[in-house]
Coordinates of C-alpha atoms and ligand atoms in Angstrom, one line a residue:
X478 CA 77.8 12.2 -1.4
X479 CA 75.5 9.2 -0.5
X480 CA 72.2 8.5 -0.6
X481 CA 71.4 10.9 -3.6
X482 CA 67.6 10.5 -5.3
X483 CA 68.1 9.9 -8.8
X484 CA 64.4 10.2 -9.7
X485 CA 64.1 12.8 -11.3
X486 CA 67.3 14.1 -12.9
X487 CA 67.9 17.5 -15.1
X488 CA 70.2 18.0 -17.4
X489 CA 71.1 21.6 -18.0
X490 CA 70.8 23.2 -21.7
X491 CA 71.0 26.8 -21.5
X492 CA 70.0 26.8 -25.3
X493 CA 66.6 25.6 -25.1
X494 CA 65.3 28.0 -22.7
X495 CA 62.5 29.8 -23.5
X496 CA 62.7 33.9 -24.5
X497 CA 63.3 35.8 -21.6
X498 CA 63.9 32.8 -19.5
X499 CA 66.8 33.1 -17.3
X500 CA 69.1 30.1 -16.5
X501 CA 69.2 30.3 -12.6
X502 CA 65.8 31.3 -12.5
X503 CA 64.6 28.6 -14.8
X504 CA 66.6 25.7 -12.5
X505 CA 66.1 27.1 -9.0
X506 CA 62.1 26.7 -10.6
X507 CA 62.6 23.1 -10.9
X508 CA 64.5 22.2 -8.5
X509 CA 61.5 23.5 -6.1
X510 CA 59.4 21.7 -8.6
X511 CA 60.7 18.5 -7.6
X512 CA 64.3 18.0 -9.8
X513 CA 65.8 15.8 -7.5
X514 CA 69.9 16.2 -9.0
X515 CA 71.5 18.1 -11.7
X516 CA 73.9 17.8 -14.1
X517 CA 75.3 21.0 -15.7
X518 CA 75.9 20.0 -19.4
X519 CA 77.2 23.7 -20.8
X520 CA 80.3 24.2 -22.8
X521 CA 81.8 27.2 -21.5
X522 CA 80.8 26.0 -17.8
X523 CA 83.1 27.3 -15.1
X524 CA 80.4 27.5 -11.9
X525 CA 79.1 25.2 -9.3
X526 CA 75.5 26.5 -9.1
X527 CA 74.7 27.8 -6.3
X528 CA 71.0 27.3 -6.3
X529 CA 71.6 23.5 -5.4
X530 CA 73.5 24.1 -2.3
X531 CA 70.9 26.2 -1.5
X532 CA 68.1 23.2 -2.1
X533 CA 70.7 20.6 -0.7
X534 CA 70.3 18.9 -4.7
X535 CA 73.8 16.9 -5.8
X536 CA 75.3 18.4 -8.8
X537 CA 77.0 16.4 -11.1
X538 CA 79.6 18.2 -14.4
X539 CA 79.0 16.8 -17.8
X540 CA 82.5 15.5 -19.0
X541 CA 85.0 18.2 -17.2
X542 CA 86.2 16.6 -14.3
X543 CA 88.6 20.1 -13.9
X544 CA 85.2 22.2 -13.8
X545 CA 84.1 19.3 -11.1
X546 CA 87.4 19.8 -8.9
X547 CA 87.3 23.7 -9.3
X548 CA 83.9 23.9 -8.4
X549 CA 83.3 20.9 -5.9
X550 CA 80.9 19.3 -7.5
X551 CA 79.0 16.3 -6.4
X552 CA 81.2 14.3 -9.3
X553 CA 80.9 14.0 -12.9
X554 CA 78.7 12.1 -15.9
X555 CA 81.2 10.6 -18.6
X556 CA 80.6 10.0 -22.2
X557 CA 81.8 6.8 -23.6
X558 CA 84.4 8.9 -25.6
X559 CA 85.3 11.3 -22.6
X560 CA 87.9 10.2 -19.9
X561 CA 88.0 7.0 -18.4
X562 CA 86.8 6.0 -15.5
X563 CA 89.6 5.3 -13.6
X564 CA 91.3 8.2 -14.6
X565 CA 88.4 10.5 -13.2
X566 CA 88.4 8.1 -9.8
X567 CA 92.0 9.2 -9.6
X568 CA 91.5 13.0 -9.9
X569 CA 88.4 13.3 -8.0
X570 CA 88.5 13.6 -4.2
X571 CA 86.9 10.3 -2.7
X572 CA 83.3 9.6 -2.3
X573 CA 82.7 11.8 -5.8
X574 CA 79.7 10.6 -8.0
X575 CA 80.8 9.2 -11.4
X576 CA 78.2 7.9 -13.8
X577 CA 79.0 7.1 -17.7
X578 CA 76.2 7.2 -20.6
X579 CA 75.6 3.5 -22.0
X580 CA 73.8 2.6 -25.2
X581 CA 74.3 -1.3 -25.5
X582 CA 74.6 -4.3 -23.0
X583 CA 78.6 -4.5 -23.3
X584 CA 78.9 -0.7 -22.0
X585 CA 76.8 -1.6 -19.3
X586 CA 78.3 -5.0 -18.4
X587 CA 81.5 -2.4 -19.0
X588 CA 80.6 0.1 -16.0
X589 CA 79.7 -2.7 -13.9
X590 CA 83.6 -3.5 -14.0
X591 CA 84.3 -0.1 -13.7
X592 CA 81.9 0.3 -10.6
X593 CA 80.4 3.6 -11.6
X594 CA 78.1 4.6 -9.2
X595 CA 75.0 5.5 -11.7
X596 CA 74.3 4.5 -15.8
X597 CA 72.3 7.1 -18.0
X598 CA 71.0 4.7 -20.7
X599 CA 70.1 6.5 -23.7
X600 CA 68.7 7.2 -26.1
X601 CA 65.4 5.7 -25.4
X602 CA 63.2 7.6 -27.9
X603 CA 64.0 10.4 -30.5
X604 CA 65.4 13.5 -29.6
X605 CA 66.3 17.2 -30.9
X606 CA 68.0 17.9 -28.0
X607 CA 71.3 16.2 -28.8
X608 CA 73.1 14.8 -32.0
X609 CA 72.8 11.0 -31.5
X610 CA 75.9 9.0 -32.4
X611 CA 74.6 5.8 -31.4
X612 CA 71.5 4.1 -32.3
X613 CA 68.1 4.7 -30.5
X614 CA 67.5 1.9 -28.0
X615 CA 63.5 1.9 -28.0
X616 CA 61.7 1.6 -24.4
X617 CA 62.0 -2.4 -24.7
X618 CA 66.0 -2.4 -25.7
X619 CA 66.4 -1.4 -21.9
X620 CA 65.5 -3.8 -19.9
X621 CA 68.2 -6.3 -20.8
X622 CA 70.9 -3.6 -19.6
X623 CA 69.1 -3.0 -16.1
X624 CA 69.4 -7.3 -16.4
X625 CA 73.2 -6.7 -16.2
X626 CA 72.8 -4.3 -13.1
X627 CA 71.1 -7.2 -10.7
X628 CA 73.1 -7.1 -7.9
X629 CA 75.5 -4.8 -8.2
X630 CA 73.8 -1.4 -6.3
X631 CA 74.5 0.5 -9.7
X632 CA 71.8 3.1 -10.1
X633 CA 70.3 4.1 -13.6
X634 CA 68.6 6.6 -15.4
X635 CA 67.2 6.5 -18.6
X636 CA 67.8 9.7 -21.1
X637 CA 66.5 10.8 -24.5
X638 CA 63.1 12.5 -25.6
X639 CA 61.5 11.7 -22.1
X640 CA 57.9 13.9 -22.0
X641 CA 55.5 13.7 -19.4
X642 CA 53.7 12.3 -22.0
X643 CA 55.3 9.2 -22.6
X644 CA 57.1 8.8 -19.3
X645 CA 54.4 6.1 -17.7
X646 CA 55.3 3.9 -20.7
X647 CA 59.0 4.7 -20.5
X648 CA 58.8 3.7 -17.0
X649 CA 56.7 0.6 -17.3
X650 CA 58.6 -0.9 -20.3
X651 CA 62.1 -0.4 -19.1
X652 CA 61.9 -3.3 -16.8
X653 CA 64.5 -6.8 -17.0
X654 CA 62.7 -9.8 -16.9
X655 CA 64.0 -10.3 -13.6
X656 CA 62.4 -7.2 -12.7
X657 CA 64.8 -4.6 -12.7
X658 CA 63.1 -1.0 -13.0
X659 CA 64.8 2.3 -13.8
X660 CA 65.3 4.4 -10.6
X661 CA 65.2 8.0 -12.3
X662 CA 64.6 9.5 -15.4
X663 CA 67.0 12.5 -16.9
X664 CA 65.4 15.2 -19.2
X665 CA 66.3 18.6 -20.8
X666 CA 64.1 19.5 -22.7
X667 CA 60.8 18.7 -21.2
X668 CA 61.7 21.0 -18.4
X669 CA 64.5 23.5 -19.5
X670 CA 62.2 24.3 -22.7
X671 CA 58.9 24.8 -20.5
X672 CA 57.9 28.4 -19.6
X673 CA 56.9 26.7 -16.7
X674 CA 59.9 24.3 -15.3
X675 CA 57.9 23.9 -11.9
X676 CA 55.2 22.9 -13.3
X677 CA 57.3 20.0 -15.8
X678 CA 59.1 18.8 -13.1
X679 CA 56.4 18.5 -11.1
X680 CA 54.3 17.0 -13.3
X681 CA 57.4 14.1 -14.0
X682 CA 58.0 14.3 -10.7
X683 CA 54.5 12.8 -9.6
X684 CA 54.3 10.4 -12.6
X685 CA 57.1 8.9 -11.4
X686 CA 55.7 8.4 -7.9
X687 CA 53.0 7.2 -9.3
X688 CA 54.4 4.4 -11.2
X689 CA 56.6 3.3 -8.2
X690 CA 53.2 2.8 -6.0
X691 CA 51.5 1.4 -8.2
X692 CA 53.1 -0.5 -11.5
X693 CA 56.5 -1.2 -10.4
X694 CA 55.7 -4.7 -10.3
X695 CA 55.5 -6.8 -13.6
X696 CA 51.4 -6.5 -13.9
X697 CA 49.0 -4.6 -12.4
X698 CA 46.9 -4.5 -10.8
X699 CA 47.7 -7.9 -9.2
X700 CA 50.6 -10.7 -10.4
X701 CA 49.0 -13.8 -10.8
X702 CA 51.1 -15.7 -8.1
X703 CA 48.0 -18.0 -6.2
X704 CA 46.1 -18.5 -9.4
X705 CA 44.0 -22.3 -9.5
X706 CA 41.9 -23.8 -12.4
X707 CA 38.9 -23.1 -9.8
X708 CA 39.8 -19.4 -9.5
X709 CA 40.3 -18.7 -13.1
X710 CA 37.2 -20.8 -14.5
X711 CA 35.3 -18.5 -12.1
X712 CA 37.0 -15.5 -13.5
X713 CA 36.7 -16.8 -17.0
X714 CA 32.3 -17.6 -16.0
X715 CA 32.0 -14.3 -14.8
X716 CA 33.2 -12.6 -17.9
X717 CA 31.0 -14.4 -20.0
X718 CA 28.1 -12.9 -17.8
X719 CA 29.3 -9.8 -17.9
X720 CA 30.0 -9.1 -21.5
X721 CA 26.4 -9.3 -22.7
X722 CA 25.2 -6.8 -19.7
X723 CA 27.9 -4.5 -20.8
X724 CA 28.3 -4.8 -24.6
X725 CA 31.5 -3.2 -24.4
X726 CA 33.0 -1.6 -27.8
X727 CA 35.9 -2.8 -29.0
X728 CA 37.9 -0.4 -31.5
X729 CA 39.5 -2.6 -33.9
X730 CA 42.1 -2.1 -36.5
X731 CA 42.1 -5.3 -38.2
X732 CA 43.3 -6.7 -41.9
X733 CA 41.3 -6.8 -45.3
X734 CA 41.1 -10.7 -44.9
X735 CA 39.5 -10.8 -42.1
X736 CA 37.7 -7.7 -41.4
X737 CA 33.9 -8.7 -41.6
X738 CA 34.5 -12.0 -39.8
X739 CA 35.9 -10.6 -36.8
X740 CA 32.8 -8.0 -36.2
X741 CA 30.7 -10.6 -36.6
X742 CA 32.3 -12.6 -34.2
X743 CA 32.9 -9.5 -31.9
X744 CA 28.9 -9.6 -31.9
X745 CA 28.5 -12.9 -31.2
X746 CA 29.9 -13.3 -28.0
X747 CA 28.7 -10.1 -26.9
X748 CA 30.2 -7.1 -27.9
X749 CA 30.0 -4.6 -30.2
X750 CA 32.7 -3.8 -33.2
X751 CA 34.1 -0.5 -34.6
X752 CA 36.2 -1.2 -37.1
X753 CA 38.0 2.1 -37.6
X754 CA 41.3 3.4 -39.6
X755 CA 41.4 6.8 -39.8
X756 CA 44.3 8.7 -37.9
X757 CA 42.1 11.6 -37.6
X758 CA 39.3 10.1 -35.4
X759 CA 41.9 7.4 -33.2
X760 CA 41.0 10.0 -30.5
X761 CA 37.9 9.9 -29.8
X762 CA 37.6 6.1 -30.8
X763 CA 39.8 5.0 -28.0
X764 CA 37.7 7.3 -26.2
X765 CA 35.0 6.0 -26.7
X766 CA 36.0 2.3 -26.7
X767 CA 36.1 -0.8 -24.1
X768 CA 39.7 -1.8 -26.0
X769 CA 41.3 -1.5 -28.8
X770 CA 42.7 -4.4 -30.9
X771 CA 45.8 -4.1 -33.4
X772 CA 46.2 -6.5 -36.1
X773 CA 49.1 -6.6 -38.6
X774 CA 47.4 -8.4 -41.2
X775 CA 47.7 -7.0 -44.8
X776 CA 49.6 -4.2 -43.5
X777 CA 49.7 -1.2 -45.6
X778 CA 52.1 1.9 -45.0
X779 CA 49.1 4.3 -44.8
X780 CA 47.8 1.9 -41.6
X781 CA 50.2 2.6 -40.1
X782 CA 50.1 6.5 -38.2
X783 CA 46.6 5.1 -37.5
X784 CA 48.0 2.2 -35.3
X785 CA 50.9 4.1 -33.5
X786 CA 48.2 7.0 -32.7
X787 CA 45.1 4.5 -31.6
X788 CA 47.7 2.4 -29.0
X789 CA 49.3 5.8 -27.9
X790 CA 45.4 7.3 -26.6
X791 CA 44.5 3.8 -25.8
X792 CA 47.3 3.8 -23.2
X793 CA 46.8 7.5 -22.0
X794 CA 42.8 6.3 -21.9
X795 CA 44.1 3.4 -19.6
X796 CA 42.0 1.0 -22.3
X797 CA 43.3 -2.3 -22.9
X798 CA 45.5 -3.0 -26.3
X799 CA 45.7 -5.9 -27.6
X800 CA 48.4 -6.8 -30.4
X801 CA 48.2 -9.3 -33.0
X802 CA 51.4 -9.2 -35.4
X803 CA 50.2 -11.2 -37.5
X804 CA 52.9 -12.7 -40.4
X805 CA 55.5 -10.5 -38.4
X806 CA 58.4 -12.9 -39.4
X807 CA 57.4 -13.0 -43.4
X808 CA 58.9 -9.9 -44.0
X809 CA 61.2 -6.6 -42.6
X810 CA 58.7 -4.3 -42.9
X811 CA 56.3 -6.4 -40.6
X812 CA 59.3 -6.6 -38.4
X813 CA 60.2 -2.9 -38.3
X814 CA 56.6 -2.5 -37.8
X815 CA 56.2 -4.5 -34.4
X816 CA 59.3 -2.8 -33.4
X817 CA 57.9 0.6 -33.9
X818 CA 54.3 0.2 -32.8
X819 CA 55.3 -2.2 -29.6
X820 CA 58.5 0.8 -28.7
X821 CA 55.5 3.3 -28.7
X822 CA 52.7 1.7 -26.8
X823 CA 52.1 -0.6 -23.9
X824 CA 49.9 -4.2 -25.4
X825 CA 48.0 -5.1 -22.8
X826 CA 48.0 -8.9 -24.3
X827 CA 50.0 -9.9 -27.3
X828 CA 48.6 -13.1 -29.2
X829 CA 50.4 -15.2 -31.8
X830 CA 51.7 -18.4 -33.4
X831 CA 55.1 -19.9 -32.3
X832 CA 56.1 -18.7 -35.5
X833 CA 55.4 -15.0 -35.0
X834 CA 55.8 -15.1 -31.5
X835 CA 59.2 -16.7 -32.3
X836 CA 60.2 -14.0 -34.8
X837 CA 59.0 -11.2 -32.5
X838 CA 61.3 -12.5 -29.7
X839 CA 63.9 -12.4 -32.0
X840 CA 64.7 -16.6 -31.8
X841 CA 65.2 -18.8 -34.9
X842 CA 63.7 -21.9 -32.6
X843 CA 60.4 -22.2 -34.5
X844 CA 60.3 -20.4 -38.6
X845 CA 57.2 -19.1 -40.4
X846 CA 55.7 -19.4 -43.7
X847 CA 54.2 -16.5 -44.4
X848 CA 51.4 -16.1 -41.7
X849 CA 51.7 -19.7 -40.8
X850 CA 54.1 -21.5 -38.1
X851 CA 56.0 -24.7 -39.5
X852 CA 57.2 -27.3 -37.3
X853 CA 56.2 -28.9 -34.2
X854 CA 56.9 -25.0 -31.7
X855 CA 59.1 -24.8 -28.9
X856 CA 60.6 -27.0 -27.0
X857 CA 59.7 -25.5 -23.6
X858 CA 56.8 -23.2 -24.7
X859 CA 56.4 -22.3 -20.8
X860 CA 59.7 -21.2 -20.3
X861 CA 59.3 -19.3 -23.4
X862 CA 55.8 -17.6 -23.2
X863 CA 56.5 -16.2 -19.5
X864 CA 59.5 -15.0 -20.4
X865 CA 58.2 -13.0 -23.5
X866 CA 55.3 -11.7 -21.3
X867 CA 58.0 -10.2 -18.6
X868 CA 59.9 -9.0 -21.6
X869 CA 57.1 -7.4 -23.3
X870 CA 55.5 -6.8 -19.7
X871 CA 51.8 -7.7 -20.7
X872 CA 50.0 -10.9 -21.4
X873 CA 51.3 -13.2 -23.9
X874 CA 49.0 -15.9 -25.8
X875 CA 51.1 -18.5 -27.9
X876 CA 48.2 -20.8 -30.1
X877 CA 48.4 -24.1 -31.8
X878 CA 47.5 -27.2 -30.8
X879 CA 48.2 -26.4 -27.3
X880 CA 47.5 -22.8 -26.1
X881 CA 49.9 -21.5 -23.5
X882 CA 49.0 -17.7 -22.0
X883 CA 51.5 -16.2 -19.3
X884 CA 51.8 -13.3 -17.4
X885 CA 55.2 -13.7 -16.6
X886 CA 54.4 -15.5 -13.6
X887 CA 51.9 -18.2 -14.1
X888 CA 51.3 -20.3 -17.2
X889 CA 47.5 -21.4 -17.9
X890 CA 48.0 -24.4 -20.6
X891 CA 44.6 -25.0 -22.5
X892 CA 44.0 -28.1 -24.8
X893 CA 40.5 -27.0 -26.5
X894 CA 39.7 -27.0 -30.0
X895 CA 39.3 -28.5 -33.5
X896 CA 41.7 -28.8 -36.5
X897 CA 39.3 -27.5 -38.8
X898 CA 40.1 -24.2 -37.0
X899 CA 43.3 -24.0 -39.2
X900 CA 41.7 -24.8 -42.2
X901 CA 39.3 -21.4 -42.3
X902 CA 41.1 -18.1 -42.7
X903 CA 41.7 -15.7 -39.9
X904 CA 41.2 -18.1 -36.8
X905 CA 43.6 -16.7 -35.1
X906 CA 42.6 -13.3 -35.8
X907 CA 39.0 -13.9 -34.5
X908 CA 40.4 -15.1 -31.3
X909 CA 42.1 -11.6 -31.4
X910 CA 38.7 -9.5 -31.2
X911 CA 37.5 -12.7 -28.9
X912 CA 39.9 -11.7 -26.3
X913 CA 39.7 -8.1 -27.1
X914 CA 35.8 -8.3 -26.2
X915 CA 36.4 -9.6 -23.1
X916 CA 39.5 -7.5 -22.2
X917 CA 37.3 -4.6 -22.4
X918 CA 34.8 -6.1 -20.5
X919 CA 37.4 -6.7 -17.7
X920 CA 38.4 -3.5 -17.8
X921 CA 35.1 -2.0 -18.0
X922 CA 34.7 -1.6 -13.9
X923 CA 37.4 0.4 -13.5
X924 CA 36.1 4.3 -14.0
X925 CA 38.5 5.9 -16.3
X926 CA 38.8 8.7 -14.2
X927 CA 39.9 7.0 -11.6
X928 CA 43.0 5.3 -13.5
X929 CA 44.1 8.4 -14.6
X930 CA 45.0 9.7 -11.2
X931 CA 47.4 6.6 -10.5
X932 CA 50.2 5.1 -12.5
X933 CA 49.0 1.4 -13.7
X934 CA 48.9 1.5 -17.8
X935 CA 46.2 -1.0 -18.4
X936 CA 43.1 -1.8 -15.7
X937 CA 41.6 -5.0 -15.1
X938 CA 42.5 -9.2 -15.2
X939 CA 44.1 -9.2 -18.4
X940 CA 45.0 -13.0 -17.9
X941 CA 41.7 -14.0 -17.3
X942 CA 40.1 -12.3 -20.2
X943 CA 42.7 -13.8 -22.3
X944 CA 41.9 -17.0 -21.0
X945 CA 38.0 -16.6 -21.8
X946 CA 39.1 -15.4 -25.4
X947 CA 40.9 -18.4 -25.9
X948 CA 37.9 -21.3 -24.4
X949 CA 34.9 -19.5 -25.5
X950 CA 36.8 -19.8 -29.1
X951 CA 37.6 -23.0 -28.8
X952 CA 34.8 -24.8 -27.0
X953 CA 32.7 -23.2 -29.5
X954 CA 34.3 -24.8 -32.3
X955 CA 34.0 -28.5 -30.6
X956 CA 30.6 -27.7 -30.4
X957 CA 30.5 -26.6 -34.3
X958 CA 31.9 -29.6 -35.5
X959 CA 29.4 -31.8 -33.5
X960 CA 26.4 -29.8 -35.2
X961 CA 24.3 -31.9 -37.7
X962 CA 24.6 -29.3 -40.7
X963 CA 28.5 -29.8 -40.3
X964 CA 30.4 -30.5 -43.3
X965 CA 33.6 -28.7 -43.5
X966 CA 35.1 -25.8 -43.2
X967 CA 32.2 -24.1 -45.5
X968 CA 29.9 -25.1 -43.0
X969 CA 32.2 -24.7 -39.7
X970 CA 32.3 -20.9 -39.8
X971 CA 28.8 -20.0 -39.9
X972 CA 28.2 -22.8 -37.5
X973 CA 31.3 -21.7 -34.8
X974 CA 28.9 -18.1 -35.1
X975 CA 25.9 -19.3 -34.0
X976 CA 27.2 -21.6 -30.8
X977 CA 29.7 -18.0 -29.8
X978 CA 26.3 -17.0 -29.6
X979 CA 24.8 -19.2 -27.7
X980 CA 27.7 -20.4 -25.7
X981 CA 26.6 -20.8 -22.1
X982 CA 29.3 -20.4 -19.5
X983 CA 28.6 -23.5 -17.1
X984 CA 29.7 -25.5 -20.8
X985 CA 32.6 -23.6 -21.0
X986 CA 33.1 -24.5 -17.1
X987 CA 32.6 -28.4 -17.6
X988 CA 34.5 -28.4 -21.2
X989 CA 37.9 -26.7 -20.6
X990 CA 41.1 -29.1 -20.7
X991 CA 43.2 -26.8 -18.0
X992 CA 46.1 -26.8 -16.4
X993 CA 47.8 -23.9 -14.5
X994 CA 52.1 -24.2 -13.9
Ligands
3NM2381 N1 72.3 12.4 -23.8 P1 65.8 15.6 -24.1 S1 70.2 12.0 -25.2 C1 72.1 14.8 -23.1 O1 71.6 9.3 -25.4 C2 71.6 13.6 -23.8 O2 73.2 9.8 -24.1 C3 71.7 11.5 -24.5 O3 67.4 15.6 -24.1 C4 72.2 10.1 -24.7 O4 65.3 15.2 -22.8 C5 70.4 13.5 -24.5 O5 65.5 17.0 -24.4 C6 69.4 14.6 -24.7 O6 65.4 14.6 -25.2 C7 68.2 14.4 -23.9
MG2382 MG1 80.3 14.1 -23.0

């Protein structure tokens, strides 16, 4: 059977139905809801349902290729401990379906030998559903084994703990850095546990649509590709306009070091700060906010439900996040942390040294000392930044001496700034609430109503905004250093306040060293 629609694919589990629920009933619901194929994962099967001839849906049997031949199934879905592939091929009449569940890149590069025809990749998040034997991959694992499927016309699904409610950022994270997206998803639960499996299906059903028309490629709403120093200068003047008119909010959960510096600075170049912890009122402070801003800094365990929740409603609130993991290589727990918090939610820009930026791409090229990078940084910091930002598919800022900001397709290299900047604490983190002012200021003309109905996770020129983040820091300090009262870093920080504040954009315009590759 050719040409089957793997968009939206259920797997059977009689014991999660609801009381009173009835099997057929319950499927023939979701099929009409918009189930696309089936796969019927019972232990004492022994019947081709019926119900999917009837809706023309391909069914596939879980392990039993006999139950496949008695029945005349569609084909079969193989565990990487049930029967090989060839062996099924043989049994099976020609032209049958065979897919195999993977959970590492070698399985995959495995079934592409093997020319399956489909790869369930699982488990992407937690599940109750099914005793995992193999580790949980995380939404970001996946898109280095859809890398392995370039090419090669093998479909794949991803499985595990898929919810209408994180679906959009399953969907939008498990994409290769060449741009290889997931063509289905496969749940139990979220449908076969549902009173209503119409209604679930549906409801997946459309998301998915959704994110095909309108996030399928790397950044929306639009890719950078014709991007000049004119057009982002302009973009970058514009923003600076903008963000005293609006006085956007920016929700920020940022570190005990730093905490009073960045709301001033958040007020100095226009917006206002909220700097709020509290799991119990993320909700209505991503609500409420322009964008949110997540800093490692001084982590603390009881931080952290407060981060995971305020980046979860963030993303279902379409606001901007952005990350700062600050220190992330000094220690496991930091590490663990990013992994966590970056698995969970979609960053909208993620901003760091080559140091942490180095540790959170998991490369030994440049080491860290604690918060701080040592060494000269990469040897081909473009290469590397656009690659992390299709990786992490958002807007990455790498900062030192030279500033390089990519959205995985262009790379804006900025040559501002002072070196007294690393001799105050936290300069890096006030470029952080910077770039989270204008982010939400970006963001701000898109109604919020509006984004919900289509399937982009973030709204607005995220590059841009990270671009004015980075200048309007930068130019400010030149200009703090040239101040009569300067005379040190004692003297910089109050001074770098007062020209944020008065920074006029035309300066910014004339001042920035940029280049665009
Ligand atoms: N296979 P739910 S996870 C059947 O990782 C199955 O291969 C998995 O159920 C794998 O959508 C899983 O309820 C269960 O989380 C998925
Ligand atoms: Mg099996």
């Amino acid at each position: 059977m050719n040409g089957v629609d793997y968009s939206l694919y259920l797997v059977t589990g009689r014991t999660l139905l609801p009381p009173g629920k009835d099997y057929l009933e319950s499927l023939e619901e979701s099929i009409r809801g918009g189930v696309t194929v089936v796969q019927v994962r019972e232990k004492d099967v022994d019947t081709r349902e019926a119900v999917c001839d009837k809706y023309n849906v391909a069914v596939l049997i879980n392990d039993r290729v006999d139950v496949a031949l008695a029945t005349g199934a569609d084909g079969v879905h193989l565990g990487q401990t049930d029967m090989t592939v060839d062996m099924a091929r043989k049994l099976l009449p020609p032209g049958s379906i065979i897919g195999v569940s993977c959970n590492n890149v070698a399985q995959v590069e495995q079934a592409v030998l093997e020319k399956v025809d489909y790869i369930g990749v699982g488990a992407v998040w937690g599940t109750q559903t099914k005793k995992l034997t193999s580790p949980i991959i995380g939404v970001r694992g996946v898109g280095a084994m859809l890398k392995v499927l370039d090419g090669t016309g093998i479909t794949a699904v991803a499985i595990g703990g898929i919810k209408s409610t994180n679906l959009l950022r399953t969907l939008h994270g498990c994409v290769s850095i060449t741009g290889h997206a997931l063509d289905g998803v496969a749940v139990v639960s979220d449908i076969v546990a549902s009173p209503e499996p119409g209604q679930a299906a549906s409801k997946l059903r459309s998301i998915f649509k959704q994110f095909n028309e309108s996030s399928r490629s790397f950044l929306a709403p639009s890719p950078s590709s014709n991007l000049t120093v004119e057009s982002i200068l302009d973009g970058v003047v514009k923003l600076m306009t903008e963000i005293r008119k609006v006085n956007p909010l920016v929700h920020q959960i940022t570190n005990a070091v730093v905490t009073t510096q960045s709301a001033n600075v958040t007020l100095a170049v226009g917006a206002s700060p909220i700097m709020a912890t509290a799991p119990s009122e993320m909700e209505d402070m991503t609500r409420i906010c322009g964008a949110l801003l997540v800093n490692i800094g001084t982590l603390r365990e009881e931080n952290l439900n407060g981060m995971l929740l305020a980046g979860t409603f963030a993303n279902s609130f379409r606001k901007p996040v952005v990350f700062d993991p600050v220190g992330v290589g000094a220690s496991a727990f930091r590490k663990g942390t990013v992994k966590t918090l970056l698995d969970n939610w979609q960053a909208s820009v993620i901003k760091g040294n080559a140091g942490e930026l180095a540790a959170l791409a998991g490369t030994t090229e440049v080491e860290s000392k604690g918060v701080d990078s040592v060494g000269s940084g990469f040897k081909d910091p473009e290469t590397f930044v656009r690659n992390l930002a299709r990786r992490e598919r958002c807007v990455v800022v790498l900062t030192g001496p030279t500033d390089y900001i990519s959205d995985g397709a262009s790379v804006v290299v900025l040559q501002n700034g002072v070196d007294v900047l690393g001799k105050i604490t936290g300069a890096g983190c006030i470029l952080g609430s910077i770039i989270g002012s204008f982010c939400a200021t970006a963001a701000h003309t898109f109604v919020v109503d509006e984004a919900l109905k289509d399937g982009t996770l973030f709204r607005g020129d995220m590059l841009t905004a990270a671009v004015a983040g980075v200048l309007v820091l930068t130019i400010a300090a030149e200009l703090s250093v040239t101040r009569a009262c300067y005379n040190g870093p004692g003297s910089f920080l109050p001074g770098l306040i007062d020209e944020l504040w008065s920074l006029e954009p035309a300066l910014v315009q004339s001042y920035a060293k940029i280049t665009v590759k």
